[in-house]
Coordinates of C-alpha atoms in Angstrom, one line a residue:
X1 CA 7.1 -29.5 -39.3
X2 CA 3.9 -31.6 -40.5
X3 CA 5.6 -34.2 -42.2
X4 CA 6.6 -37.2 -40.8
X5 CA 10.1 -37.7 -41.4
X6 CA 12.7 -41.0 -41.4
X7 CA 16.2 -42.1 -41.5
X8 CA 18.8 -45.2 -40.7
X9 CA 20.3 -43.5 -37.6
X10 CA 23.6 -45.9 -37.3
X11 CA 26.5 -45.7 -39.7
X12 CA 25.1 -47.9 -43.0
X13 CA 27.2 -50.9 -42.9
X14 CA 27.7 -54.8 -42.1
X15 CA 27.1 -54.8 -38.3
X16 CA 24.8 -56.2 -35.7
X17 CA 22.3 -53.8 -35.1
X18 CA 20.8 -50.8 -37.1
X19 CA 18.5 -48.2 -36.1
X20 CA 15.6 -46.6 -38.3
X21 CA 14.3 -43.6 -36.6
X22 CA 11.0 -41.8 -37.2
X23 CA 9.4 -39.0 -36.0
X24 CA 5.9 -36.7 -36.2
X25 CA 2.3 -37.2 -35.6
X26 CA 2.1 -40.5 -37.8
X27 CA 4.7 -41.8 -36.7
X28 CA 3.7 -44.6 -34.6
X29 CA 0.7 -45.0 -37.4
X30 CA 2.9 -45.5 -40.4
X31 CA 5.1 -48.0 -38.8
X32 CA 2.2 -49.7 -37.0
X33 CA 1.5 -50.3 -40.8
X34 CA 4.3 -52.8 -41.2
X35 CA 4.2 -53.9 -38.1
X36 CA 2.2 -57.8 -37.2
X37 CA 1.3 -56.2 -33.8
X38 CA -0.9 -53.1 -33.1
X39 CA 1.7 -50.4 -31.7
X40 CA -1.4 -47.8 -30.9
X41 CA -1.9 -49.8 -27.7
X42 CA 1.2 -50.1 -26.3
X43 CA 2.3 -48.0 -23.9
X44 CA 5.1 -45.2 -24.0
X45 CA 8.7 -45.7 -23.8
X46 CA 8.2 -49.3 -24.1
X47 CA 10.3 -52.0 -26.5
X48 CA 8.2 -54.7 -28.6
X49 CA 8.8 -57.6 -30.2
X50 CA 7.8 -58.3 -33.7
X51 CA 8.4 -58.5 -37.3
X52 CA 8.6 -55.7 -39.7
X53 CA 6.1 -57.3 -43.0
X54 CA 6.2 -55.9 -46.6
X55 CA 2.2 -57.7 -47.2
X56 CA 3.0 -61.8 -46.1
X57 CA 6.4 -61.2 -46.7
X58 CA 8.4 -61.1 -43.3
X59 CA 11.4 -58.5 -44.3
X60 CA 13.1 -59.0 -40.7
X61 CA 12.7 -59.5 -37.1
X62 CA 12.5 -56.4 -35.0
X63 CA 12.3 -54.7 -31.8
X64 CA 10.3 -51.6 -31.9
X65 CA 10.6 -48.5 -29.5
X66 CA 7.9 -46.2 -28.9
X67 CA 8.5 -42.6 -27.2
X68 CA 4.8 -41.0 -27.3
X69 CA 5.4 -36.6 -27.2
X70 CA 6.3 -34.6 -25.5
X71 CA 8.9 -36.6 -23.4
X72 CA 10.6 -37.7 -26.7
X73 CA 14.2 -36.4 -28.2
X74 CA 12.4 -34.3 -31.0
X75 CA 9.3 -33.3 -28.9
X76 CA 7.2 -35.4 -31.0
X77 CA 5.9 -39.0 -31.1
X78 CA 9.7 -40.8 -32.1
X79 CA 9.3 -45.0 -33.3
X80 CA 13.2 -46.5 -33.4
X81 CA 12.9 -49.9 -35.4
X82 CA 15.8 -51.6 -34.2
X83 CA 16.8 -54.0 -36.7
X84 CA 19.5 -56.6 -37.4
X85 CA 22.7 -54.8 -39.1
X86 CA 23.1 -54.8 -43.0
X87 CA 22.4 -52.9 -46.1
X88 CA 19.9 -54.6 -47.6
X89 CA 17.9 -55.1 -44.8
X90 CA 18.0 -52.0 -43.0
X91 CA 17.8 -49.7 -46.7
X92 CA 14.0 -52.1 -47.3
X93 CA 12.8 -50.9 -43.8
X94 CA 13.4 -47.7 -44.8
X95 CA 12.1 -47.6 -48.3
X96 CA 8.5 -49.6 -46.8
X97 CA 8.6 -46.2 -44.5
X98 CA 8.5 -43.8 -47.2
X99 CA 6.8 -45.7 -49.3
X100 CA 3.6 -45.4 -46.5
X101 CA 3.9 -41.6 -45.7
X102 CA 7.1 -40.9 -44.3
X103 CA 9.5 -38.2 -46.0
X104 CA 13.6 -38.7 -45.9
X105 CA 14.7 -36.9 -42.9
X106 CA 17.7 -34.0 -44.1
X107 CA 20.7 -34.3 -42.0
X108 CA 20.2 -33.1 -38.9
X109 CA 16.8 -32.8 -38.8
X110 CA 15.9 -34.3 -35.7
X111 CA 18.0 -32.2 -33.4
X112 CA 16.5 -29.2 -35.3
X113 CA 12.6 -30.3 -34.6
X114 CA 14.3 -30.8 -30.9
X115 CA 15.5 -27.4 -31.2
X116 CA 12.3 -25.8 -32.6
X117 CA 10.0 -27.6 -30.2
X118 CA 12.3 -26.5 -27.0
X119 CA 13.3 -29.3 -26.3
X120 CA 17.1 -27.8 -26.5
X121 CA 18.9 -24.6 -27.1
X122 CA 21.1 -24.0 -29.5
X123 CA 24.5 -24.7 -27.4
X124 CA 22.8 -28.0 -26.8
X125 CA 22.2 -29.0 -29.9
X126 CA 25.3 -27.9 -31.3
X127 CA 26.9 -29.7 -28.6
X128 CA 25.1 -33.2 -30.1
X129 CA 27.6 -32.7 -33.1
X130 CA 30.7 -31.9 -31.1
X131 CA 30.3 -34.9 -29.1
X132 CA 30.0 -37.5 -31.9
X133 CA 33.1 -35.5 -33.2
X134 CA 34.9 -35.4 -30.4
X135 CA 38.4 -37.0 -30.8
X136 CA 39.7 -36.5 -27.2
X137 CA 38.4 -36.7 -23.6
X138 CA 38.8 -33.7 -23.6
X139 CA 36.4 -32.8 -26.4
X140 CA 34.0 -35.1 -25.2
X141 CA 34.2 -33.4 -21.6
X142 CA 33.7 -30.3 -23.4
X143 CA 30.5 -31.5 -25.7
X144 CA 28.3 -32.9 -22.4
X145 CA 29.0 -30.2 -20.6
X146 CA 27.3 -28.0 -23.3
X147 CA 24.9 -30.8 -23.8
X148 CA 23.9 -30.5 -20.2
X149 CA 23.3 -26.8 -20.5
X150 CA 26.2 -26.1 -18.6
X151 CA 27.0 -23.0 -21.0
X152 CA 23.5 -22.2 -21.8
X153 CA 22.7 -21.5 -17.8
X154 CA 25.8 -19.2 -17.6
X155 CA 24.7 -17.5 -20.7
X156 CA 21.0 -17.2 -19.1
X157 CA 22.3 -15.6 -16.2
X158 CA 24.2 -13.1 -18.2
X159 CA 20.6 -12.3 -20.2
X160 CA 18.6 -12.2 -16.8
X161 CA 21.5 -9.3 -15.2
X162 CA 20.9 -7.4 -18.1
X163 CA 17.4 -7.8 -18.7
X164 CA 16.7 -6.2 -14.9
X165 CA 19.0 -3.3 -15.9
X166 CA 16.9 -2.6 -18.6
X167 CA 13.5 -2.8 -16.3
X168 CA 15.2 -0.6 -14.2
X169 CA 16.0 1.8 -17.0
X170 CA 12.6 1.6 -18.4
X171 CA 10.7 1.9 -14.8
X172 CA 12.6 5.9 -14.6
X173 CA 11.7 6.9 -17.8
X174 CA 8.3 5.8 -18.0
X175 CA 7.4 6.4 -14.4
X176 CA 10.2 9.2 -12.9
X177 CA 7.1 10.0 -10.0
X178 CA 7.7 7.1 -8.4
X179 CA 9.9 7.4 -5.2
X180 CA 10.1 3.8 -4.2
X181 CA 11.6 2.9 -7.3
X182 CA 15.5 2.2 -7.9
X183 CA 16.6 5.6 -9.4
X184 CA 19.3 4.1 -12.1
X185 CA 22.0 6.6 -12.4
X186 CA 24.9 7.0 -14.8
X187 CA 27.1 6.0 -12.1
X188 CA 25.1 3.0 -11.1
X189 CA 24.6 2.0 -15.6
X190 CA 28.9 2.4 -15.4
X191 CA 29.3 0.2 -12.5
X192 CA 26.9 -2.2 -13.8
X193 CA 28.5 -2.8 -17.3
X194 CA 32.1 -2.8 -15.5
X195 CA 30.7 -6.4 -14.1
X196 CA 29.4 -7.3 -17.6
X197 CA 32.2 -6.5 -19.3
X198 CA 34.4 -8.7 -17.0
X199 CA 32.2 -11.3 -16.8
X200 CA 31.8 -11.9 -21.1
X201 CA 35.9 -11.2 -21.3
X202 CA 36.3 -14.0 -19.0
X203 CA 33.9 -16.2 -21.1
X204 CA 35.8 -15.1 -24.6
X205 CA 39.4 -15.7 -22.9
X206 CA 37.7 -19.3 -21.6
X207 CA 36.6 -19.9 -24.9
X208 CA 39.7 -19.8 -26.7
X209 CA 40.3 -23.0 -24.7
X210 CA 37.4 -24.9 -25.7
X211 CA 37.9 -23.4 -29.7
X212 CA 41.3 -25.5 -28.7
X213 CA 39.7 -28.3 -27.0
X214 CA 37.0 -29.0 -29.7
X215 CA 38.9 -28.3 -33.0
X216 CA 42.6 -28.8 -32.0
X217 CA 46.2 -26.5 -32.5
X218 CA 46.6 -26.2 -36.3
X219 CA 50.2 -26.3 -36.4
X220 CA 52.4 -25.8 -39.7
X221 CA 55.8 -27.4 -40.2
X222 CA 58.2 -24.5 -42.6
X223 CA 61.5 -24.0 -43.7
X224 CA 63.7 -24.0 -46.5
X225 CA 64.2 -27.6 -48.1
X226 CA 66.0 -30.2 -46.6
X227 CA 66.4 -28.8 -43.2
X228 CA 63.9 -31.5 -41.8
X229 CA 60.3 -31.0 -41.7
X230 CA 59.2 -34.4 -42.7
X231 CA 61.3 -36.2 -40.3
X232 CA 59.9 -33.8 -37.4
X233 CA 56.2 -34.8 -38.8
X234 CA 57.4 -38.2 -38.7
X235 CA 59.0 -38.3 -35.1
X236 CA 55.6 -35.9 -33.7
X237 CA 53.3 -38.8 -34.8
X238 CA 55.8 -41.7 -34.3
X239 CA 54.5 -42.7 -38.2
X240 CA 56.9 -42.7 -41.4
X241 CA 53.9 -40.7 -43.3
X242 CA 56.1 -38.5 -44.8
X243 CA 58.8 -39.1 -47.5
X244 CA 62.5 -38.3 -46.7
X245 CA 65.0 -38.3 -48.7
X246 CA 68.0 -35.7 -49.5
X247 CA 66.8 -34.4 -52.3
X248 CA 65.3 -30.9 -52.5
X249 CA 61.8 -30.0 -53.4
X250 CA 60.6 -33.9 -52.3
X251 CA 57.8 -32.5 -50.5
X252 CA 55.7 -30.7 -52.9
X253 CA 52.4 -30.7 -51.3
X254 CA 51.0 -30.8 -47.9
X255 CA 51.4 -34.0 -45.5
X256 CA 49.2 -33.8 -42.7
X257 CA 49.6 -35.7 -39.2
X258 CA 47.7 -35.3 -35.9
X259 CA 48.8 -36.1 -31.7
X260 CA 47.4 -35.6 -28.7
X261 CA 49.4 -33.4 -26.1
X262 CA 47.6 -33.1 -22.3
X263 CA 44.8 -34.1 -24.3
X264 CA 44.9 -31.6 -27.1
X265 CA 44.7 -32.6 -30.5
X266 CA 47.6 -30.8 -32.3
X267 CA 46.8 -30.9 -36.2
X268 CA 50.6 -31.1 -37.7
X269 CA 50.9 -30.0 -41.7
X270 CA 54.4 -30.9 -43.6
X271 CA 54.8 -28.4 -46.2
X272 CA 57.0 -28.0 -49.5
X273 CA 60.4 -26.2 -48.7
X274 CA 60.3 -22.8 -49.4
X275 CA 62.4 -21.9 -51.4
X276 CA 62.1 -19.6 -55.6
X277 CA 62.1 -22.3 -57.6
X278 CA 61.2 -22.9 -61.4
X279 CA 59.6 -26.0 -61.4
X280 CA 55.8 -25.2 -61.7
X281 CA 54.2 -28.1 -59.5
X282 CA 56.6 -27.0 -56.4
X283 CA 55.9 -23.4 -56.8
X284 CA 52.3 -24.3 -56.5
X285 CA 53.5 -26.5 -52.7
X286 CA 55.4 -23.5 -51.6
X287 CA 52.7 -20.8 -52.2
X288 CA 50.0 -23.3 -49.8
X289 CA 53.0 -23.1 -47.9
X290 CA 52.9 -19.8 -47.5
X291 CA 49.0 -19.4 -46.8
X292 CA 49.1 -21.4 -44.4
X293 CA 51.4 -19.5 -42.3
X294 CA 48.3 -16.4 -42.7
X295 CA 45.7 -19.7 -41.1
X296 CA 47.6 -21.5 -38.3
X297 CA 47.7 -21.5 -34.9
X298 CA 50.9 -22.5 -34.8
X299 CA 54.2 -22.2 -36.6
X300 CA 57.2 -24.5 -36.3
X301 CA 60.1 -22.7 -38.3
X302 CA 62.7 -25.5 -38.8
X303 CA 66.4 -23.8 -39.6
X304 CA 69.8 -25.8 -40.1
X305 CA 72.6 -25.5 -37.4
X306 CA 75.0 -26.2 -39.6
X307 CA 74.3 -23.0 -42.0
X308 CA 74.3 -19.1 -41.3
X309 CA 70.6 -17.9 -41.9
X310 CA 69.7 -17.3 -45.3
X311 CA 67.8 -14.1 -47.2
X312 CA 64.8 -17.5 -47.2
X313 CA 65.6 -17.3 -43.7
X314 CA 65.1 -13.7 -42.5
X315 CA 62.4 -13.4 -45.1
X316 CA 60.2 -16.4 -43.1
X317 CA 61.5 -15.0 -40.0
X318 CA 59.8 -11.7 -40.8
X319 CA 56.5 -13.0 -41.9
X320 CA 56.4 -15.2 -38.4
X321 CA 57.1 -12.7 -36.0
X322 CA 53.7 -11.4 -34.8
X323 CA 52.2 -15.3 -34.2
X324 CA 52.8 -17.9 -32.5
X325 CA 55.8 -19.9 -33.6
X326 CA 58.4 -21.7 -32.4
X327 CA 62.2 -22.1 -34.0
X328 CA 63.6 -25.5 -34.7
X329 CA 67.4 -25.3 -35.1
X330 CA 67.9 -28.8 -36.6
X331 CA 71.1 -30.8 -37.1
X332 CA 72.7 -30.4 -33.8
X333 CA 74.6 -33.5 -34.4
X334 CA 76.6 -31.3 -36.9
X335 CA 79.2 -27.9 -36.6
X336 CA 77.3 -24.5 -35.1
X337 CA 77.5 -22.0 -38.1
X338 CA 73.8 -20.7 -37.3
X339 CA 74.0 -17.1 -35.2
X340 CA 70.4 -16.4 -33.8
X341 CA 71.9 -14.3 -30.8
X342 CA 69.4 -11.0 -31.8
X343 CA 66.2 -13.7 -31.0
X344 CA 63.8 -14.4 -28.5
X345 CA 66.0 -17.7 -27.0
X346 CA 62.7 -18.6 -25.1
X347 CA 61.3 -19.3 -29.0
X348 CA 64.4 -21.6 -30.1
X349 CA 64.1 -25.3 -29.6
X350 CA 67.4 -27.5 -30.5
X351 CA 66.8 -30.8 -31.8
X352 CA 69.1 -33.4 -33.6
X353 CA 65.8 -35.4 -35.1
X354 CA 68.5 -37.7 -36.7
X355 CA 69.4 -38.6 -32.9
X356 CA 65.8 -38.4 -32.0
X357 CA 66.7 -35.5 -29.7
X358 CA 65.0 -32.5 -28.5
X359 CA 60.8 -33.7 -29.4
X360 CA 60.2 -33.8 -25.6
X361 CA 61.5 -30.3 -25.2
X362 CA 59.7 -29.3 -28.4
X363 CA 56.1 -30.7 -26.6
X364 CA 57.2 -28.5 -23.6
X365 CA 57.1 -25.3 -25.6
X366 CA 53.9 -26.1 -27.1
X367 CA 52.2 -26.6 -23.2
X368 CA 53.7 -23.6 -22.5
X369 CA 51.9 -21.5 -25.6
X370 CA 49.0 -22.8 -25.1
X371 CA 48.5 -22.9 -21.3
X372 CA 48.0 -26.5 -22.2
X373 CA 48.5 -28.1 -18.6
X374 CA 46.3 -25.4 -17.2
X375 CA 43.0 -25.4 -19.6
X376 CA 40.7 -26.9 -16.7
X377 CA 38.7 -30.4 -17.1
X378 CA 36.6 -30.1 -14.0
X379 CA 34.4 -27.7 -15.4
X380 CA 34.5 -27.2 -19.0
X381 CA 32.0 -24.6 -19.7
X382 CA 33.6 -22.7 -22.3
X383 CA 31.8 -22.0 -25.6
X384 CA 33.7 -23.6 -28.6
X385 CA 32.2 -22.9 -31.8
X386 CA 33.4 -20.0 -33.6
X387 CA 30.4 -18.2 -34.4
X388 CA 29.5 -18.0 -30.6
X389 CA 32.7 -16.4 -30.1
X390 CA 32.5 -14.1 -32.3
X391 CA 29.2 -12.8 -31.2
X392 CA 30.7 -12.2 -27.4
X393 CA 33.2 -10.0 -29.3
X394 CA 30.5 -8.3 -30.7
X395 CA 28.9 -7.5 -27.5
X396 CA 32.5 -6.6 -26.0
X397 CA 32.4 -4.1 -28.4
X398 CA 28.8 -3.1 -27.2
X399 CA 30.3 -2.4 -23.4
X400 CA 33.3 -0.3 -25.0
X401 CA 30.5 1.8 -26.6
X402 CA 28.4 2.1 -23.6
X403 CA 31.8 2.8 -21.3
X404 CA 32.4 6.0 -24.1
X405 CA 29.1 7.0 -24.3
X406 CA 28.6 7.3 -20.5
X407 CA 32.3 9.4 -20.7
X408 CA 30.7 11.4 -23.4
X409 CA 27.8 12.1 -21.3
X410 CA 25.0 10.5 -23.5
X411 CA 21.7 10.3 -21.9
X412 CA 20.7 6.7 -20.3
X413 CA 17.9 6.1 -23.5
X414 CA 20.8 5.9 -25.8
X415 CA 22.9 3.4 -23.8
X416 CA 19.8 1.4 -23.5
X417 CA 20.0 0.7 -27.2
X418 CA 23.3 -1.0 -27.0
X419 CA 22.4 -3.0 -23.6
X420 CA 19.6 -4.1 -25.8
X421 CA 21.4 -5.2 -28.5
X422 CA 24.1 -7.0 -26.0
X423 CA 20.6 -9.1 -24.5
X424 CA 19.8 -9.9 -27.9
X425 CA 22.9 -10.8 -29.4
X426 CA 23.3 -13.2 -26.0
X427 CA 19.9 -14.9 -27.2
X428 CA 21.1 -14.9 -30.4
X429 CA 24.1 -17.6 -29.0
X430 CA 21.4 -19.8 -27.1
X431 CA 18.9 -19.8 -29.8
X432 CA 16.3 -17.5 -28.1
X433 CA 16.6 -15.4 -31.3
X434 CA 17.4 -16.9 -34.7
X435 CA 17.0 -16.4 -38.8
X436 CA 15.6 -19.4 -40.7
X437 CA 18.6 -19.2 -43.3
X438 CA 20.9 -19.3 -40.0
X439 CA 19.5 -22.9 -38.2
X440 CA 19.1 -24.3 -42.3
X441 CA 22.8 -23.6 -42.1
X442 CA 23.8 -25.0 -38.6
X443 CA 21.8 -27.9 -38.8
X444 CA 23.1 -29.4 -42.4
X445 CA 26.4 -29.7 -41.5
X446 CA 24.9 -32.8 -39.0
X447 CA 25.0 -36.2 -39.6
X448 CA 22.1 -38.3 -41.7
X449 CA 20.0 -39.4 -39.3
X450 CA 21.2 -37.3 -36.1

């Protein structure tokens, strides 16, 4: 991290102001360069007045910001050039910088030197991305929470409780002479992983909320064709974005919508009727249709009151019944011929969308899935990203091993290893431990200049 890197930090565009930001050791040096007052004397933190000169040539007037290290974003000696919005203006600020040293900063490349030089973990940083992505309040609540270290201090905690069991464990088998010592016992190793095990299943059931909160309920919209899925996707997001008519097979790809329910973004897809069909371009719409009933959160079978279920029917019926789904019965307006007696009533949702009947009732059901009215906003310290997630599983895993292997009567250096591995893969979600390849990864998928 010798270089001295750049980049236009607002979104490139007619507007009133635009940002340049530049950080590393010649940063305030390079842009002193094309600046017509001497920046190395001005204090930190400050904002200066000026014009930014290409030779005689004034290119625009400016106000500078210098943030000396360590108390900068990145760690390092930052310089923002705040300079009036437009492409032309802001893109020759830019080229004069790398044209005197600096080197185009990759996206995301300030939050990682912030990262590497401590000045954030990896929750934190992560949590820079969420909130500029964040859709709903609730997102945002979610993002400056982690951004606060929020998460990070409860995942700390975690690290320090194990870390003294493993001092413990270390202290009797290095030095078992010692009286005044805490003798750690089998018994004392079980009831010490009991509390760890509750403690990161209550974080992976609170995280499922914030994987809610921060990416939304991706909910899919089946059924045979013409039963109406378009019109619910319609009436959900109060927008004709999909086509109706009465012909079969109109929908022949996906449509996609999104609302907001207690402040939940739910991410509706239309699909093509399913239905065997010959026509080559609908097949194609009715297997996505299909996949995406294996990647939702959510299914939304619509069926038609006024037929009896269908072999389409019971086979869609089938393939739903291990996930979360709901039953439409559309068409209420018209004669009961539908029997669904042998279901789960507490699933079925009747709804005339013709009459623009039964949405509120459908909203309802979905709260009630989801816990929706009871996913707390006071204090939001869930982890959201999947990754994270996926690593408390892991060390869930870790604690079923350790619970067997005490059972099993394995002496306490074995279970150590797995405690270890638990502390690690806990540093591993904070940043304390990392691969290169790993933070290359994370780190691209931020914005230009962020």
């Amino acid at each position: 991290m010798t270089d001295t890197i750049a980049a236009i930090s607002t979104a490139l565009g007619v507007g009133a102001i635009s940002i340049i930001r530049v950080s590393g050791d010649e940063a305030i040096k390079i842009v002193n360069k094309l600046f017509d007052k001497d920046l190395t004397k001005v204090a930190s933190h400050t904002i200066n007045y000026g014009h930014i000169m290409d030779k005689d040539e004034v290119i625009d007037e400016v106000l500078v910001s210098v943030m000396k290290s360590p108390k900068t974003y990145t760690g390092e000696d930052v310089v923002e050039i705040n300079c009036h919005g437009g492409i032309a203006t802001t893109n020759k600020i830019l080229e004069l910088l790398l044209r005197n040293g600096c080197l185009l900063a990759k996206p995301g490349e300030f939050t990682k030197r912030a990262f590497l030089n401590g000045k954030l973990d990896l929750i934190e940083a992560n949590s820079v991305m969420d909130l500029i992505n964040s859709k709903s309040e609730k997102s945002r609540a979610l993002a400056i929470n982690q951004l606060r270290g929020k998460v990070s201090s409860m995942i700390k905690d975690l690290r320090n409780e194990i870390l003294d069991i493993l001092a413990n464990i270390e202290v009797n088998i290095d030095y078992p002479e010692y009286y005044d010592i805490e003798i750690v016992t089998i018994s004392k190793i079980k009831e010490e992983i009991k509390k760890i095990d509750d403690k990161l299943s209550k974080i992976l059931k609170e995280s499922e909320n914030g994987k809610i909160i921060k990416e939304g309920i991706k909910t899919v919209i089946v059924g045979k064709p013409n039963v109406g899925k378009s019109s619910l996707l319609n009436r959900l997001i109060e927008e004709d974005k999909a086509i109706v008519t009465d012909i079969e097979g109109t929908t022949r790809d996906i449509v996609e919508g999104s609302i907001l329910i207690e402040g939940v973004i739910l991410n509706i897809i239309d699909t093509a009727g399913i239905r065997n069909t010959t026509d080559k371009v609908e097949k194609i719409g009715v297997l996505k249709s299909l996949d995406l009933i294996d990647n939702c959160d959510l299914i939304l079978l619509i069926l038609n009151n006024n037929e009896v279920l269908t072999k389409e029917d019971m086979d869609l019926l089938a393939k739903i019944k291990d996930k979360n789904y709901l039953i439409i019965v559309n068409k209420t307006d018209l004669e009961n011929k539908i029997d669904l007696s042998n279901l789960d009533q507490d699933k079925i949702v009747y709804m005339s969308l013709i009459k623009d009947e039964g949405i509120d009732k459908l909203k309802d059901k979905i709260k009630q899935i989801f816990n929706l009215e009871k996913i707390k906003t006071e204090d939001l310290t869930y982890l959201s990203s999947a990754r994270s997630i996926a690593i408390i599983k892991e060390c869930l895993d870790l604690t079923k091993d350790i619970k067997d292997g005490i059972t099993n009567d394995f002496p306490i250096d074995m279970l150590e290893i797995d405690l270890k591995r638990i502390w690690e893969l806990l540093g591993e979600i904070i940043g304390v431990s990392y691969e290169d390849e790993l933070i290359d990864q994370l780190f691209s998928n931020f914005c230009l200049g962020k």
